[in-house]
Coordinates of C-alpha atoms and ligand atoms in Angstrom, one line a residue:
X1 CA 16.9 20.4 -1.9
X2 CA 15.8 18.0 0.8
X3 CA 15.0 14.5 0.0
X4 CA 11.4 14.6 0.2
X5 CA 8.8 11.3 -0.7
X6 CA 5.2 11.3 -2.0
X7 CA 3.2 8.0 -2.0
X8 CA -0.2 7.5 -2.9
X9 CA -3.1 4.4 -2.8
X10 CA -5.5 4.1 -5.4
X11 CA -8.8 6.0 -4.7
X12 CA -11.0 3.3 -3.9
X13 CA -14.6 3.3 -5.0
X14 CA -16.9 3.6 -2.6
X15 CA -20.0 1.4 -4.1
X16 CA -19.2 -0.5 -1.0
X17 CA -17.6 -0.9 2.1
X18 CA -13.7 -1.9 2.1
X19 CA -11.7 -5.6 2.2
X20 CA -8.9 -6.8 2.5
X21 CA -7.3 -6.3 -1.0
X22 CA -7.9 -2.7 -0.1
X23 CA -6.7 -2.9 3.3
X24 CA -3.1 -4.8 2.0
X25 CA -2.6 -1.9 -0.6
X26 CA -2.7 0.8 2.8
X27 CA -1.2 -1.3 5.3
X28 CA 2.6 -1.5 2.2
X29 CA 1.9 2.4 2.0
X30 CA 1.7 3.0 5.4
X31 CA 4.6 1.2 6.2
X32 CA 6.8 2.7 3.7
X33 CA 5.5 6.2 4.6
X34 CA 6.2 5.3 8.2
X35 CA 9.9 4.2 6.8
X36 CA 10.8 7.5 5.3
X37 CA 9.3 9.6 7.7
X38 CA 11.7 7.9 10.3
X39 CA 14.2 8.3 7.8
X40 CA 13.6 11.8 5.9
X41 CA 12.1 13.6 8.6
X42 CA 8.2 13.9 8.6
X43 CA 7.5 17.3 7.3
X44 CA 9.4 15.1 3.8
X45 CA 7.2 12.5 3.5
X46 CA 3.7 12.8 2.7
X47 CA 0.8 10.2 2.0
X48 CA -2.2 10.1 -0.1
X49 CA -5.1 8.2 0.1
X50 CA -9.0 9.3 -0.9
X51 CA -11.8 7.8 -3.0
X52 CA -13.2 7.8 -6.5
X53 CA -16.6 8.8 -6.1
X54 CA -17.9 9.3 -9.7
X55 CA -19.1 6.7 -12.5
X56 CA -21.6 4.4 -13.3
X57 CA -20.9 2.1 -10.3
X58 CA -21.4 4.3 -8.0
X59 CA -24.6 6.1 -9.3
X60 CA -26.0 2.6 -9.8
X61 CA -24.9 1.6 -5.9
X62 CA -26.5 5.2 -5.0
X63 CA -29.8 4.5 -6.9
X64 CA -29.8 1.0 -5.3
X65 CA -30.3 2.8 -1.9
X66 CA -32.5 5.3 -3.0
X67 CA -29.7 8.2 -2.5
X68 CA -28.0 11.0 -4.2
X69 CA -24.7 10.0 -5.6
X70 CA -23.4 12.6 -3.4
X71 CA -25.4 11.6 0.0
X72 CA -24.4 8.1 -1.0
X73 CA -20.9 8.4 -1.4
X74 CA -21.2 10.8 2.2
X75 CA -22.3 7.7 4.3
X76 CA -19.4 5.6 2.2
X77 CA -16.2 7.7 3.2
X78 CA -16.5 7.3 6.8
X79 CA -16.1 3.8 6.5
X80 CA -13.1 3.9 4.8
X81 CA -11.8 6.4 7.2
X82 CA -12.4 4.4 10.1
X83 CA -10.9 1.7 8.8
X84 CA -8.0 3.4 7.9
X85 CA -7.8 5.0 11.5
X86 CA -8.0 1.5 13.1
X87 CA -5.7 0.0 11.3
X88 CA -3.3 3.1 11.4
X89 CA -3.0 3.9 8.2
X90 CA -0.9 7.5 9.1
X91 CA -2.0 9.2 5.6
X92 CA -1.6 13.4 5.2
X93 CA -4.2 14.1 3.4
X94 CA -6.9 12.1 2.4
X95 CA -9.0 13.3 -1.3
X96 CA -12.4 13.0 -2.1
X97 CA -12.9 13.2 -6.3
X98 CA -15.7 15.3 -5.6
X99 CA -14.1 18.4 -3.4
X100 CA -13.8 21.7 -5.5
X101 CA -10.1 20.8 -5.5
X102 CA -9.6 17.9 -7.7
X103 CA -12.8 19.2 -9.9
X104 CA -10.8 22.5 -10.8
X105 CA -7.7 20.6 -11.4
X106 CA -9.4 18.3 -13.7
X107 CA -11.5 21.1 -15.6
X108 CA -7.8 23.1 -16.0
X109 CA -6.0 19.9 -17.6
X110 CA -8.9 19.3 -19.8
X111 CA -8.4 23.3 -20.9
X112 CA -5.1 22.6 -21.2
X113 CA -4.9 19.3 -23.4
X114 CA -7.8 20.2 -25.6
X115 CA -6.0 23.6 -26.6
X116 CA -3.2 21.5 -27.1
X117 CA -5.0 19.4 -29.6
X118 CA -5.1 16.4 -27.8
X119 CA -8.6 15.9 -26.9
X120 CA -10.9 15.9 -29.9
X121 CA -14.5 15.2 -30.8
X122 CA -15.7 11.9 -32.4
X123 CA -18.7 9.3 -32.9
X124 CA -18.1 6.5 -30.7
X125 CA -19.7 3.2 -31.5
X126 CA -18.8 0.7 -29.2
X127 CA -19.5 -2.5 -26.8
X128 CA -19.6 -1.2 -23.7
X129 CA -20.3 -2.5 -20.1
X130 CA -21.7 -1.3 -17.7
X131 CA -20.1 -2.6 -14.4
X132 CA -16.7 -2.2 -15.9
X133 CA -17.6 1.2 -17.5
X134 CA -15.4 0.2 -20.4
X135 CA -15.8 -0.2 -24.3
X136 CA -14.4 -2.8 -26.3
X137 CA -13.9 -4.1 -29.6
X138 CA -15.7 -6.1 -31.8
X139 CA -12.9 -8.4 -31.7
X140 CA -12.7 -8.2 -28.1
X141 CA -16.5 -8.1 -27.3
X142 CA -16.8 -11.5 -29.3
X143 CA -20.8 -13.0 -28.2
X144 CA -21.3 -9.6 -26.8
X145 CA -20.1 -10.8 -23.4
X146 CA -17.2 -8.7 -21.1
X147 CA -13.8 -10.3 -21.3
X148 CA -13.2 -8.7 -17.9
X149 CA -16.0 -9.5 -15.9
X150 CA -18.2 -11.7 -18.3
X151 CA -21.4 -10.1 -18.4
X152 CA -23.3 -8.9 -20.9
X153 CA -22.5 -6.3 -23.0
X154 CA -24.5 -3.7 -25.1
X155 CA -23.9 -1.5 -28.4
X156 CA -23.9 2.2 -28.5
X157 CA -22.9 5.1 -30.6
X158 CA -22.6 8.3 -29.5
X159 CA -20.7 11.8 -29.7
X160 CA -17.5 11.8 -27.3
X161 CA -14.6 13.0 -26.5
X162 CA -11.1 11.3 -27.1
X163 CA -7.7 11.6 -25.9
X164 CA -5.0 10.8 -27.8
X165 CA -3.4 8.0 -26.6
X166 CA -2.1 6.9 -29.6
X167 CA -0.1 9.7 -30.4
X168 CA 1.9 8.9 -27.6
X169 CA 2.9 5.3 -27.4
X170 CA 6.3 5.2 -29.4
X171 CA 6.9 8.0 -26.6
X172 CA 6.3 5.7 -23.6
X173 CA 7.1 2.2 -25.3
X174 CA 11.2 4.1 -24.7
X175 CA 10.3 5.8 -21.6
X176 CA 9.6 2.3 -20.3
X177 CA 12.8 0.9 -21.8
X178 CA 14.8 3.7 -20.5
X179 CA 13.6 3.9 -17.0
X180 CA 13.8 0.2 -15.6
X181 CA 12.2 0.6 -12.2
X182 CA 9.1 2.8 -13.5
X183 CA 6.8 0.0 -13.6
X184 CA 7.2 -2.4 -10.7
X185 CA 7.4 -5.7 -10.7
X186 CA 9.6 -6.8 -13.4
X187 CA 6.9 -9.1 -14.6
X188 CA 4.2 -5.8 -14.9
X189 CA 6.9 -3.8 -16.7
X190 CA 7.3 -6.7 -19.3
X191 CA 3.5 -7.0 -19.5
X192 CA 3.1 -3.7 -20.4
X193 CA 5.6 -3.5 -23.1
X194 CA 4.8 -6.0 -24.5
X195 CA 1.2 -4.7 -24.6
X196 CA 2.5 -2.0 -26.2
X197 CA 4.3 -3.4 -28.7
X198 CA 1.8 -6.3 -29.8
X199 CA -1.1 -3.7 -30.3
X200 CA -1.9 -0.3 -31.4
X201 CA -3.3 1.7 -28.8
X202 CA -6.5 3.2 -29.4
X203 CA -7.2 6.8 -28.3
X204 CA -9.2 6.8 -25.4
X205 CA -13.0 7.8 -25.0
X206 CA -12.9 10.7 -22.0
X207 CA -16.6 11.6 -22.0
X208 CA -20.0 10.2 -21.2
X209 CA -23.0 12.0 -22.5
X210 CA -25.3 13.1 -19.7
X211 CA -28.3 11.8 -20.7
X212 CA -26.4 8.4 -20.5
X213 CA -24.7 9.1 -17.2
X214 CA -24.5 12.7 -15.3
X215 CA -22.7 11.8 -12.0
X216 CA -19.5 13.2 -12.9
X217 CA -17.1 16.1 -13.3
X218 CA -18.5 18.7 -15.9
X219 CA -16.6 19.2 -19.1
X220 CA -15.4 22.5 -19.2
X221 CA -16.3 23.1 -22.8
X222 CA -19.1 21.0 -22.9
X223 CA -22.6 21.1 -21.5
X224 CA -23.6 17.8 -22.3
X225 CA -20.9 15.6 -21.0
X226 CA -19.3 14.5 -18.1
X227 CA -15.7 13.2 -17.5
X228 CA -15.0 9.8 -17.9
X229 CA -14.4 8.4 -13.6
X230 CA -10.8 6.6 -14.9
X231 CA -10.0 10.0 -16.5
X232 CA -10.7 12.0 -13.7
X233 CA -9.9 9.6 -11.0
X234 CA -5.5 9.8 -12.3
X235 CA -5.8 13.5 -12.0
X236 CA -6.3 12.8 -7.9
X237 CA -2.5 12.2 -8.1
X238 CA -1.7 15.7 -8.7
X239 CA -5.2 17.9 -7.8
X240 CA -4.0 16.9 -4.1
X241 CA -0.7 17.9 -4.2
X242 CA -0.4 20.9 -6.5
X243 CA -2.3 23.4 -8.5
X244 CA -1.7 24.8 -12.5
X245 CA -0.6 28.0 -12.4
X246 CA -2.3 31.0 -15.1
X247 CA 0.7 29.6 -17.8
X248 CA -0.8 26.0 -17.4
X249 CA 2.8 24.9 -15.4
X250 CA 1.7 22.3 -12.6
X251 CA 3.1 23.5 -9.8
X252 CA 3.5 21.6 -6.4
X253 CA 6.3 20.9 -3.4
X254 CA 5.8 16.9 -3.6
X255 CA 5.6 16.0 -7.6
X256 CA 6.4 13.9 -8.8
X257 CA 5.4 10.9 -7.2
X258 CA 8.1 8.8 -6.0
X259 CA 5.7 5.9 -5.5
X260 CA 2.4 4.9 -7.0
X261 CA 1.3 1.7 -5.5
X262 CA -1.9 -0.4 -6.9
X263 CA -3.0 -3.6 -7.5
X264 CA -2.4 -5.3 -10.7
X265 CA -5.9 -5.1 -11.6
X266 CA -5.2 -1.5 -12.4
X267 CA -1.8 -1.5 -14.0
X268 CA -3.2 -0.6 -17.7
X269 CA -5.0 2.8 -16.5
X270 CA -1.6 3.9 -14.3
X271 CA 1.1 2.6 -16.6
X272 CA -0.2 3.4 -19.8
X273 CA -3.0 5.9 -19.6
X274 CA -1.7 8.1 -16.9
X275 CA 2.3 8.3 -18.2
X276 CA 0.5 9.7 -21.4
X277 CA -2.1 12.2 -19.5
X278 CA 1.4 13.0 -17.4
X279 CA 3.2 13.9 -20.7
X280 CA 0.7 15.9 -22.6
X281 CA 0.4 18.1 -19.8
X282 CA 4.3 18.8 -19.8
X283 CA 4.7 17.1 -15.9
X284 CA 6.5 14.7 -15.0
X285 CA 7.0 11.1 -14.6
X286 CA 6.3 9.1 -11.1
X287 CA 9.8 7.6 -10.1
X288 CA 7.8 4.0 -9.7
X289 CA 3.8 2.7 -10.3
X290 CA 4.3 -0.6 -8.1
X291 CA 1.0 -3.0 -8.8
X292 CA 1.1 -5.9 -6.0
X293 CA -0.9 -9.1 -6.5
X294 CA -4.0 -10.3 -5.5
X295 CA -5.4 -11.4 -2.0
X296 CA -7.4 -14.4 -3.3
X297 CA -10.1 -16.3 -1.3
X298 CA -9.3 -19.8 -3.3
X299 CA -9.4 -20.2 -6.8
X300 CA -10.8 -16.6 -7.0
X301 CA -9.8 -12.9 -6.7
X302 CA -11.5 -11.1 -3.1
X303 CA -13.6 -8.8 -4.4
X304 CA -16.5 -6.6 -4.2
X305 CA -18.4 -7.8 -7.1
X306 CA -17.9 -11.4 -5.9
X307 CA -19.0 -11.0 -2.9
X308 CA -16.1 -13.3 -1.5
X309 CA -15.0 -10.5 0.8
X310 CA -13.3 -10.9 4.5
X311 CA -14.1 -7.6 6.5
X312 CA -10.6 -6.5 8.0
X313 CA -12.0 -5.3 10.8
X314 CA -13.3 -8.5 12.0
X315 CA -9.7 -9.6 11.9
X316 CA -8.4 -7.4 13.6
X317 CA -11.1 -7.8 16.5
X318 CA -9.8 -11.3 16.5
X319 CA -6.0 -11.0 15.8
X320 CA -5.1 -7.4 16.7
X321 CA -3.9 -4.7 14.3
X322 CA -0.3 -5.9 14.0
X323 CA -0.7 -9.3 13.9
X324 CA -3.0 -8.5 10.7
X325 CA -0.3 -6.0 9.0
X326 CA 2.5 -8.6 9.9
X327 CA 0.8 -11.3 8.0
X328 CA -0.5 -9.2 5.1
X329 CA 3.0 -8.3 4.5
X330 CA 5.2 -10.9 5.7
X331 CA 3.0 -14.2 4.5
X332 CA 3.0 -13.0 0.7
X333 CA 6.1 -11.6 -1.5
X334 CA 4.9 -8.4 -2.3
X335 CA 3.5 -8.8 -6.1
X336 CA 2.6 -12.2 -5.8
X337 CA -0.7 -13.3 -5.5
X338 CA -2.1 -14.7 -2.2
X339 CA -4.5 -16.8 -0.7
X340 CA -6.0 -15.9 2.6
X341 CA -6.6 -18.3 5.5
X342 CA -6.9 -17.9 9.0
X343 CA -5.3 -20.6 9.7
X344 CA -1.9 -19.1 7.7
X345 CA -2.2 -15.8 10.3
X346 CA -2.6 -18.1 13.2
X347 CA 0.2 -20.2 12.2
X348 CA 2.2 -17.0 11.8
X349 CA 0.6 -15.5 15.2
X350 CA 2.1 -18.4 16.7
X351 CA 5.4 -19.0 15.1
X352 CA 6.9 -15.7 14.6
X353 CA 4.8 -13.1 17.2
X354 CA 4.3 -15.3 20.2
X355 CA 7.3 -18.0 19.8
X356 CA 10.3 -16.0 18.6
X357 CA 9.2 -12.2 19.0
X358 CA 7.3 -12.3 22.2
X359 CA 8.9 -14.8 24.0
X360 CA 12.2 -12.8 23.4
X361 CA 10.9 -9.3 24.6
X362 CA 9.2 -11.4 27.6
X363 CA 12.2 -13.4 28.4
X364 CA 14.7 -10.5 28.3
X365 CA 12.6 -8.1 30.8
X366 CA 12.3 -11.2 32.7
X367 CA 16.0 -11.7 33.3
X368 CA 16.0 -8.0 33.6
X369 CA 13.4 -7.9 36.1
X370 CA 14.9 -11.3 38.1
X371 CA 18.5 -10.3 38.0
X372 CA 18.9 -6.9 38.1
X373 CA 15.8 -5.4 39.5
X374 CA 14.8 -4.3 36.8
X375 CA 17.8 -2.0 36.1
X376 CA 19.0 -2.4 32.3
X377 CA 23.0 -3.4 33.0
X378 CA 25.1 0.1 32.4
X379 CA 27.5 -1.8 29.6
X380 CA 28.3 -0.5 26.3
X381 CA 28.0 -3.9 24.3
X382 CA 30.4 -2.3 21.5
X383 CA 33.3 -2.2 23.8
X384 CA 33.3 -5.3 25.4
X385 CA 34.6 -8.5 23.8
X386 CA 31.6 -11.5 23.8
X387 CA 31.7 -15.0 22.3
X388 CA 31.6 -15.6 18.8
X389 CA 27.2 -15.9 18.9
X390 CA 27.6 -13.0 21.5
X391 CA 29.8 -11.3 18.5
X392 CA 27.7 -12.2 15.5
X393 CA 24.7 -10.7 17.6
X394 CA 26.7 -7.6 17.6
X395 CA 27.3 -7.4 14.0
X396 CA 23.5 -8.0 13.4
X397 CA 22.8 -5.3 15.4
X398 CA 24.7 -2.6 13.6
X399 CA 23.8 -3.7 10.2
X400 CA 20.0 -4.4 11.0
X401 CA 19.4 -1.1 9.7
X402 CA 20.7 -1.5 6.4
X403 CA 19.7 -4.9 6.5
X404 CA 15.8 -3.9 6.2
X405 CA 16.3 -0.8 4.4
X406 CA 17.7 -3.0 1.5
X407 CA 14.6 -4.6 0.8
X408 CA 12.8 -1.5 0.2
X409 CA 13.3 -0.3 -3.3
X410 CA 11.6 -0.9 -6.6
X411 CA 14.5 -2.6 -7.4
X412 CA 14.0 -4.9 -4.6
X413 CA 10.4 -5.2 -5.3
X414 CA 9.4 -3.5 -2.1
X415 CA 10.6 -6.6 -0.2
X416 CA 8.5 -6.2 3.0
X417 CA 8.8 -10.2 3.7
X418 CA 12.6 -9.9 2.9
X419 CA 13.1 -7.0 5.5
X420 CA 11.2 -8.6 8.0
X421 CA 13.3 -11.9 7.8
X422 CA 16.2 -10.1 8.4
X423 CA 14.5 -8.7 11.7
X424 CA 13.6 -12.1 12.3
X425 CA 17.0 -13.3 11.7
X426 CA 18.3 -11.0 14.8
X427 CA 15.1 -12.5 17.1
X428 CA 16.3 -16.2 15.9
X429 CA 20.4 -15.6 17.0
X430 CA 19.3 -14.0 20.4
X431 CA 17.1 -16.9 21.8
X432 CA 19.1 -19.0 20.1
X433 CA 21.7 -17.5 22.4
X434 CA 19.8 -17.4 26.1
X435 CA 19.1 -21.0 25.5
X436 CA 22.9 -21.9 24.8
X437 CA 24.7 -19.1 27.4
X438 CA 21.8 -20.7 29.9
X439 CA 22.0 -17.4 31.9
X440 CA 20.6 -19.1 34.9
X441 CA 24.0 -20.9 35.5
X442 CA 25.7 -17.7 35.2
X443 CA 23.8 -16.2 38.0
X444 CA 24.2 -19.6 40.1
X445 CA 28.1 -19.9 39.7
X446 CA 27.9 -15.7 40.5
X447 CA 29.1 -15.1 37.2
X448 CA 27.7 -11.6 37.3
X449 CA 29.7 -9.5 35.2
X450 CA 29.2 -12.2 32.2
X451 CA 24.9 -12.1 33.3
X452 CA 25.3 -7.8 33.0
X453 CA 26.6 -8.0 29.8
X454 CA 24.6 -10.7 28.3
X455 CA 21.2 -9.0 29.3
X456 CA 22.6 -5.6 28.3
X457 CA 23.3 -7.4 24.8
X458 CA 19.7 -8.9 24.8
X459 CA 18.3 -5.3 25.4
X460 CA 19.7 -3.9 22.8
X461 CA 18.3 -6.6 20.7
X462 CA 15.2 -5.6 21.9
X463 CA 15.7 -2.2 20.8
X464 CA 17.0 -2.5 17.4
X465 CA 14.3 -5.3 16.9
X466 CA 11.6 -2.6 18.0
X467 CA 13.0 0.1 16.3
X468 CA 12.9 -1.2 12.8
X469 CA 9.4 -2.9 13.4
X470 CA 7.5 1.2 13.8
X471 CA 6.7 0.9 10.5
X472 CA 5.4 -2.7 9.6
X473 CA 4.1 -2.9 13.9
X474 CA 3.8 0.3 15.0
X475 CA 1.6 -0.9 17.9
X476 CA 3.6 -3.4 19.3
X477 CA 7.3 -1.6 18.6
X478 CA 5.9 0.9 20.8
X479 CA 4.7 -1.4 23.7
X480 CA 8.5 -2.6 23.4
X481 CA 9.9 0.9 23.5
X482 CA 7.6 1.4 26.3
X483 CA 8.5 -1.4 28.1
X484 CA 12.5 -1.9 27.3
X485 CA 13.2 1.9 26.0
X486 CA 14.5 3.2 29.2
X487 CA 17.3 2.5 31.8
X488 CA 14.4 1.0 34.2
X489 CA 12.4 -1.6 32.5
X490 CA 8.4 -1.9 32.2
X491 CA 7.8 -5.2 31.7
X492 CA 4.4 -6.0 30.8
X493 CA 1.9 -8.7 29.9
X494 CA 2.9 -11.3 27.1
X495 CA 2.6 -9.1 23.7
X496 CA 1.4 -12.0 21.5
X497 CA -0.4 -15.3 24.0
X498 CA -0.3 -18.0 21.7
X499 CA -3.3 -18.6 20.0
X500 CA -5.5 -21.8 19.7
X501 CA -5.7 -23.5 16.5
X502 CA -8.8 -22.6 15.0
X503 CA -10.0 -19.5 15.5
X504 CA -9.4 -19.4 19.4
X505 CA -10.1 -15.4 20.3
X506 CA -6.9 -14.3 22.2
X507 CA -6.2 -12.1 24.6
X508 CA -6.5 -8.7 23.6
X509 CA -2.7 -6.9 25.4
X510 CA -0.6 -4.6 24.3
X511 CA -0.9 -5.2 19.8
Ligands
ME8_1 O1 -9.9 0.3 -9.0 N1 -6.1 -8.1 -3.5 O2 -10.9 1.1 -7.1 P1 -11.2 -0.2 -6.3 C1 -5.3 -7.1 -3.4 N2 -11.3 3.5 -8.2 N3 -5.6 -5.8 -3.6 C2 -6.9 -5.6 -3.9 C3 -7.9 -6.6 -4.0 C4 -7.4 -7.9 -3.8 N4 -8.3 -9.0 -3.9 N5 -9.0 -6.0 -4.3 C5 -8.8 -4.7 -4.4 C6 -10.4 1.2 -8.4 N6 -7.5 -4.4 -4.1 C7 -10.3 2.7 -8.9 C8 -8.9 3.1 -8.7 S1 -7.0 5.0 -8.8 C9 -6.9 6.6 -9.4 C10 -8.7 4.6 -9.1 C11 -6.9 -3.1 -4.0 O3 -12.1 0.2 -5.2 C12 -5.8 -2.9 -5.0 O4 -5.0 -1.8 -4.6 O5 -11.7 -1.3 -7.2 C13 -6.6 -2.5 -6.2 O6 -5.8 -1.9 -7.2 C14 -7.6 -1.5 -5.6 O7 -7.9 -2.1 -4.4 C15 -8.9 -1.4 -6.5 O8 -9.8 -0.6 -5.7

């Protein structure tokens, strides 16, 4: 069978209009989906992304504008969608947890675990909070405030519907142990074992009576509950890609996963929780469930309920879409935290896009342009002999490919900054090179044979460079294809003006 790959995002919630955290989380996916499509082929590669449209939150966000849930959620998912379609997120398919789709797949594995004994009926009594839609203990609920979010909490009891987690965890404590690269960084993996060793898991409350809560999936053998939004929100995974046959056998070209990415503020539910959902229903295991760090705004995490959100469409008004993905990607290691500043991007507009990058892909069609008319010199670099920086370009050039694929893996962490430097490397030895050859005295002394084959050499820098940016630029690697892709050259405007320091509005060309 072909290599195929199947990524996914987390399904936002749409109580509100998208930030950067979410942004960061599409922008990785994107660019690895870009990766393997270039890679696999695209019909082998397909990308998920969507939103979680039930729960508490989003009823109260609906009610707070006087809406239907439904309505509410309607005028929500455009916004995300736009987003995504400026910032050029390339997802195949995009799920909405309230289509018919997901809400049959989620009624079937309900069928499915309760005959299998693993959903059962029980009194809850609980702290629960609201905005986190999540019980805890007495231990944990301490003054009756949320250790999560630190609100208020309050005390119910009521009839519900469990799964049994706990049935499970000597199951997934070894799966962990035995599959090192299924949880993502090393630091999550070792978090979550040693969560699951230090405590015994409780089994987890699926239900929420419906005179508590009714915006959710119906339970299929219940008329008084609804599906708990974490419960039903996992199941996107697979009701997007697949269906369960009459046997109860998931079928479906892309599972499993190969790649789950989140943030880390979601690890519990996808490396704990969904594993165990995954294995009562006989289907299974995601190769990886990556969870990347936090954009932070200062001391605290951006985020909806804070309200300390930067819109990423303002940015890239001001920056342009790749000079925003660069610096998401590049400025953090992916799974660290980070904090966001403008004056970090601008720093980064300026030292990497419009110093090294752009002022190689202008300086090269420039030679081109002054030299040769334009005509890219007919040399094959591989044959003929250069200098020893000429030589070491060479060599850069082959492996560059295998230089940035490297990075790539869970086992690399999904080293986007790591790939990117090795790019960067190849910009750094080629102006490093036009300033030392000093091509200008080579076309003054007539040295034209030595200026053919040192602009053919810079070309092809200028393709390999633009080749392996399509996924993490795709804008801009195409403006160079465009412009350097073809015997003839194209040159065009500066790709990245420098910027003034702060918050000067650039020049909108080709990014
Ligand atoms: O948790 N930095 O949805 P959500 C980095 N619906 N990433 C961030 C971020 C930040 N400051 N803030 C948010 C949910 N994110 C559930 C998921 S999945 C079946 C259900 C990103 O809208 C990051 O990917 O709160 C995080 O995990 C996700 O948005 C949470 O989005």
């Amino acid at each position: 069978m072909e290599e195929k790959f199947y990524i996914t995002t987390p399904l936002y919630y749409v109580n509100s209009s998208p930030h950067i955290g979410h942004s960061y989380t599409n922008i990785a996916c994107d660019t690895l989906a870009r990766f393997k499509r270039a890679k696999l082929g695209k019909t082998n590669v397909w990308f998920l992304t969507g939103t979680d449209e039930h729960g508490q939150k989003i009823k109260k966000a609906a009610d707070a504008k006087n809406l239907s849930p439904q309505d509410f959620t309607d005028e929500i998912v455009p916004l995300f969608k736009e987003l995504w379609q400026k910032l050029g997120i390339s997802y195949d398919d995009f799920i909405r947890t309230t289509e018919a789709r997901h809400k049959n797949t989620v009624a079937k594995a309900l069928t499915i675990l309760k005959e299998k004994g693993d959903i059962f009926m029980a009194q809850y009594e609980g702290w629960y909070c609201v905005p986190c839609e999540s019980f805890w203990t007495q231990t944990q609920a301490g003054s009756a405030i949320c250790p999560d979010c630190q609100r208020p909490i309050e005390k119910i009891t009521e009839s519900n519907y469990f799964f049994s987690l706990s049935k499970y965890q000597g199951w997934l404590i070894d799966y962990i142990e035995a599959h090192p690269d299924f949880i993502r960084p090393l630091i999550r993996r070792n978090e979550v074992l040693s969560f699951l060793k230090l405590n015994s898991l409780t089994d987890l409350c699926i239900s929420r009576p419906k005179e508590r809560l009714n915006w959710g999936i119906a339970f299929p053998f219940s008329s008084e509950h609804v599906v708990y939004v974490w419960f039903d929100a996992l199941l996107n995974y697979i009701s997007a890609v697949g269906e369960f046959n009459k046997d109860g056998v998931f079928q479906s070209r892309w599972w499993p996963a190969d790649l789950h990415i989140i943030g880390k503020d979601i690890l519990r539910q996808h490396a704990v929780y969904w594993p165990i959902m995954l294995k009562a229903l006989d289907i299974p295991m995601p190769s990886c469930v990556f969870a990347h760090g936090w954009w932070m705004l200062g001391e605290n995490k951006m985020s909806k309920s804070r309200g300390n959100v930067v819109n990423p469409l303002e940015m890239v008004e001001k920056y342009g879409i790749d000079a925003y993905r660069y610096f998401l990607l590049r400025d953090v290691p992916f799974g660290m935290d980070g904090n966001f500043s403008e004056d970090a991007l601008i720093k980064r507009f300026n030292s990497d896009l419009a110093n090294d990058l752009g002022n190689l892909v202008y300086r090269s069609l420039t030679m081109t342009e002054k030299y040769f008319a334009s005509v890219v010199p007919n040399i094959d670099i591989f044959v003929r002999k250069f200098d020893e920086a000429g030589e070491s370009i060479k060599n850069k050039i082959k492996s560059l490919p295998q230089d940035v694929e490297k990075f790539l893996t869970p086992a690399e962490d999904f080293n986007f900054g790591a790939s990117l430097e090795e790019t960067w490397k190849l910009i750094a030895m080629a102006n490093k090179y036009v300033e030392e050859t000093k091509p200008w005295n080579l076309s003054k002394e007539g040295k034209l044979e030595e200026l053919s084959a040192f602009i053919r050499l810079l070309i092809e820098v200028v393709r390999a460079v633009s080749k392996e940016l399509l996924p993490f630029m795709p804008v801009t690697a195409s403006a160079i294809i465009e412009q350097a892709g073809q015997d003839i050259i194209k040159k065009g405007s500066p790709l990245f003006p420098r910027l003034e320091i702060p918050g000067a509005t650039p020049k909108k060309n080709a990014r």
